[in-house]
mmCIF file of C-alpha atoms in Angstrom:
data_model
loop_
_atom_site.group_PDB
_atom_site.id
_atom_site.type_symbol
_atom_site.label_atom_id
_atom_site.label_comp_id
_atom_site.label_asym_id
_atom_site.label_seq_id
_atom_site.Cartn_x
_atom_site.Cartn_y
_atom_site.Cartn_z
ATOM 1 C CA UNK A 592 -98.289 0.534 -1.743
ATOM 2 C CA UNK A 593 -95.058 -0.574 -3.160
ATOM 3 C CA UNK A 594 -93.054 2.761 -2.586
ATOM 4 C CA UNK A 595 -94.384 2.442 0.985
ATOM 5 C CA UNK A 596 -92.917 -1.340 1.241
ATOM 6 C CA UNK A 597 -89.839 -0.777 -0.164
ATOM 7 C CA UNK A 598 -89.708 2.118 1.992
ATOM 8 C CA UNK A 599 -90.258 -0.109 5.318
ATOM 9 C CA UNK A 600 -88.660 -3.165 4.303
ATOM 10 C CA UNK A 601 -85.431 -1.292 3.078
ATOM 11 C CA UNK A 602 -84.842 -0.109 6.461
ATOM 12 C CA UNK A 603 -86.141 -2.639 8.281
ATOM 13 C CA UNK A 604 -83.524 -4.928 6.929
ATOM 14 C CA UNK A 605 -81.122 -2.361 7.242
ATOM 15 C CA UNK A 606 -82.332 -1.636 10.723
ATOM 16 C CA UNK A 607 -82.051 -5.485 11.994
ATOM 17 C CA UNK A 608 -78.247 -5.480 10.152
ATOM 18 C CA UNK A 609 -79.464 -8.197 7.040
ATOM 19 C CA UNK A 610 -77.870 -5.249 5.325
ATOM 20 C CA UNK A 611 -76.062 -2.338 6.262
ATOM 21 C CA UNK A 612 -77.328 0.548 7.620
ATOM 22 C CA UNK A 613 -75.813 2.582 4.910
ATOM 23 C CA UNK A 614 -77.679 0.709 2.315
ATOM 24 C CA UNK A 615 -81.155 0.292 4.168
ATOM 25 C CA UNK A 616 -81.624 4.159 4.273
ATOM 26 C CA UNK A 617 -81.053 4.910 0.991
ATOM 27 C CA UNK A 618 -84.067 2.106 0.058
ATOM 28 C CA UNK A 619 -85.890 3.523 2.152
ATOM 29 C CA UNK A 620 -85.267 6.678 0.595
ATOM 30 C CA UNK A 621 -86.082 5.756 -2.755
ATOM 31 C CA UNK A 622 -89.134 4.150 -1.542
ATOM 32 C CA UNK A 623 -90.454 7.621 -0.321
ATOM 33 C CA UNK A 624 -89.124 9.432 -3.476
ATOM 34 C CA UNK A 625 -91.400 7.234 -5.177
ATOM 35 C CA UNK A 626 -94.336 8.391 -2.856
ATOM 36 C CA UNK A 627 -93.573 12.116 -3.550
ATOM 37 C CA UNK A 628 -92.890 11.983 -7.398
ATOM 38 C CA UNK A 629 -96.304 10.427 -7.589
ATOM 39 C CA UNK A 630 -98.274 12.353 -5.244
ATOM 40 C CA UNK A 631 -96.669 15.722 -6.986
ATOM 41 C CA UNK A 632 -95.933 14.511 -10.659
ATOM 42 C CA UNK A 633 -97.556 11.462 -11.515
ATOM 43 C CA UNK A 634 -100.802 9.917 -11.795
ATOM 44 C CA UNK A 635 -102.442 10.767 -8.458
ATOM 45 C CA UNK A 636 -101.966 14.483 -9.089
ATOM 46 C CA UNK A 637 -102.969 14.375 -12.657
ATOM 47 C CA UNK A 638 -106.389 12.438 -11.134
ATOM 48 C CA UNK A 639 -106.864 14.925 -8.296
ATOM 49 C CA UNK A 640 -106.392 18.342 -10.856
ATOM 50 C CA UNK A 641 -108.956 16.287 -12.993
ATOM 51 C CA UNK A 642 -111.450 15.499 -10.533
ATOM 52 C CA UNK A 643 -113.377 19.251 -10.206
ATOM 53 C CA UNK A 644 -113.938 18.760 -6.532
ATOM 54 C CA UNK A 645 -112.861 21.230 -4.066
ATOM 55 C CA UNK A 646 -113.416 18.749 -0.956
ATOM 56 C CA UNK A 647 -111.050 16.007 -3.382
ATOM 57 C CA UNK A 648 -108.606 18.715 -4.073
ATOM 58 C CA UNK A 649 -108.314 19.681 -0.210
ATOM 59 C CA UNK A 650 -108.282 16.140 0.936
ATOM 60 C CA UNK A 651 -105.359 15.211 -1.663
ATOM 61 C CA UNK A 652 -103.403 18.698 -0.939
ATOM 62 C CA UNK A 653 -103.601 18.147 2.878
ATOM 63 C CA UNK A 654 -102.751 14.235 3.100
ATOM 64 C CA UNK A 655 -100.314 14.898 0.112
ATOM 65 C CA UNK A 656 -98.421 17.269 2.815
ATOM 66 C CA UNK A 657 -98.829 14.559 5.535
ATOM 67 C CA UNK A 658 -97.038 12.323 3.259
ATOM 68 C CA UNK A 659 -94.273 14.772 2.705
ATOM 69 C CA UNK A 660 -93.633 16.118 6.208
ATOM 70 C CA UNK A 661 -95.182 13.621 8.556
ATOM 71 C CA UNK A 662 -93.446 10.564 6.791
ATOM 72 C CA UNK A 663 -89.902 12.552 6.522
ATOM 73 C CA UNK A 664 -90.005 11.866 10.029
ATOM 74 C CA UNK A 665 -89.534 8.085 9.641
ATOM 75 C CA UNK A 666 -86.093 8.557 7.681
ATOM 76 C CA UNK A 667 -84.590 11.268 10.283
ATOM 77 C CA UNK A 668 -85.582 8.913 12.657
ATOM 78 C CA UNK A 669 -83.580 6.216 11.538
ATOM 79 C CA UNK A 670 -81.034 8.132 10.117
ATOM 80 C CA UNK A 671 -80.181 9.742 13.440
ATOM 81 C CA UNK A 672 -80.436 6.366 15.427
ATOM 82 C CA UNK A 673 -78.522 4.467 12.508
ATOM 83 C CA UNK A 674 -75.928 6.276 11.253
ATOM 84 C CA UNK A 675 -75.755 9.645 13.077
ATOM 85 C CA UNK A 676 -74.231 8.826 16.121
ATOM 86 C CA UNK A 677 -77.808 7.417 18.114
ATOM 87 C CA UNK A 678 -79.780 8.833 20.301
ATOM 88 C CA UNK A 679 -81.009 7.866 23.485
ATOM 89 C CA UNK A 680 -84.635 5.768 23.520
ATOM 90 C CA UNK A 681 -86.479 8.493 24.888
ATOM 91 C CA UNK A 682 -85.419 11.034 22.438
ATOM 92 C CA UNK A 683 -86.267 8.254 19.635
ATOM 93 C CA UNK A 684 -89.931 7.777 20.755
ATOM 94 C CA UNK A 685 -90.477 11.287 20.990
ATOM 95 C CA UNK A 686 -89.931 11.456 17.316
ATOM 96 C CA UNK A 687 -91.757 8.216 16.216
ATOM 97 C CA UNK A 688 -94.395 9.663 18.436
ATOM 98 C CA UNK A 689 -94.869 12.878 16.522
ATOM 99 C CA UNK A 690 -94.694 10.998 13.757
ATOM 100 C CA UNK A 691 -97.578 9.026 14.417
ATOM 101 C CA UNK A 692 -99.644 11.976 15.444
ATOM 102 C CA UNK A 693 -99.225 13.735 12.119
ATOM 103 C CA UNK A 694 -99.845 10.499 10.151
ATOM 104 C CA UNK A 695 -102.752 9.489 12.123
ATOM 105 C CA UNK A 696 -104.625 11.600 13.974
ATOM 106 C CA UNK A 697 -104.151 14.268 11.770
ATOM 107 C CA UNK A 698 -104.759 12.531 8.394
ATOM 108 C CA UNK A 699 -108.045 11.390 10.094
ATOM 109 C CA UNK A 700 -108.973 15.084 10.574
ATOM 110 C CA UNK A 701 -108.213 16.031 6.943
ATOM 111 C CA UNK A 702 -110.382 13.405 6.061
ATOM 112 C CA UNK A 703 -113.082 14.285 8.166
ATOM 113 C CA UNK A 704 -112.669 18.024 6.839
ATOM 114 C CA UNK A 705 -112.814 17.192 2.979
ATOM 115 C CA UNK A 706 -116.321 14.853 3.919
ATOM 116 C CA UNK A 707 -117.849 17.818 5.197
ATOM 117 C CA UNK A 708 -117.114 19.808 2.825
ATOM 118 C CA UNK A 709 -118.095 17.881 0.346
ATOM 119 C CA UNK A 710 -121.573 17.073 2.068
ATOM 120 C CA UNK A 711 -121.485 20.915 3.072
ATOM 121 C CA UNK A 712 -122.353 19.654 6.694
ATOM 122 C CA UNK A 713 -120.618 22.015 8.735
ATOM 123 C CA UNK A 714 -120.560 21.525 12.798
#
């Protein structure tokens, strides 16, 4: 939760010019460092290699690559509108758009997948 808010508030503010630009990326940035280290090398992988549960472990692996990929997506995103030069609006909302797919719709299909698994219901 807090890598995730510093991630949006950092550029937010940098977004709506309470800071620069410059400066709200690179919070945002460490905000979603702080996402990956601990979804590859801190507590939440130690808990999912601990748990012993293949639906867990396929869950956490698949949402874990959301994360990575899907939320990459934000920072491009404002790093192309920001300080690369902008992009028209159209172009923008494609990209917030695929975003949003892979974070949402997707995630809620991993989901789905691991609780099936796990209940060995299979449709």
């Amino acid at each position: 939760l807090i890598g995730s808010l510093v991630m949006v508030i950092g550029e937010f503010l940098g977004a709506a010019g309470y800071m620069s630009a410059t400066l709200g990326f690179l919070i945002g940035l460490v905000g979603w460092l702080y996402i990956l280290g601990e979804l590859y090398m801190g507590e939440a992988g130690r808990v999912n290699a601990n748990s012993g549960n293949d639906a867990t472990h396929l869950a956490f692996n698949g949402l874990r690559l959301i994360v990575t990929i899907g939320w990459a997506i934000y920072p491009l995103g404002y790093f192309i509108e920001h300080l690369g030069g902008g992009v028209d609006v159209n172009s923008l909302n494609i990209i917030y758009n695929l975003a949003d797919f892979l974070n949402k719709i997707i995630f809620g299909f991993v989901i789905y997948r691991a609780v099936m698994n796990d209940t060995k219901v299979h449709s």
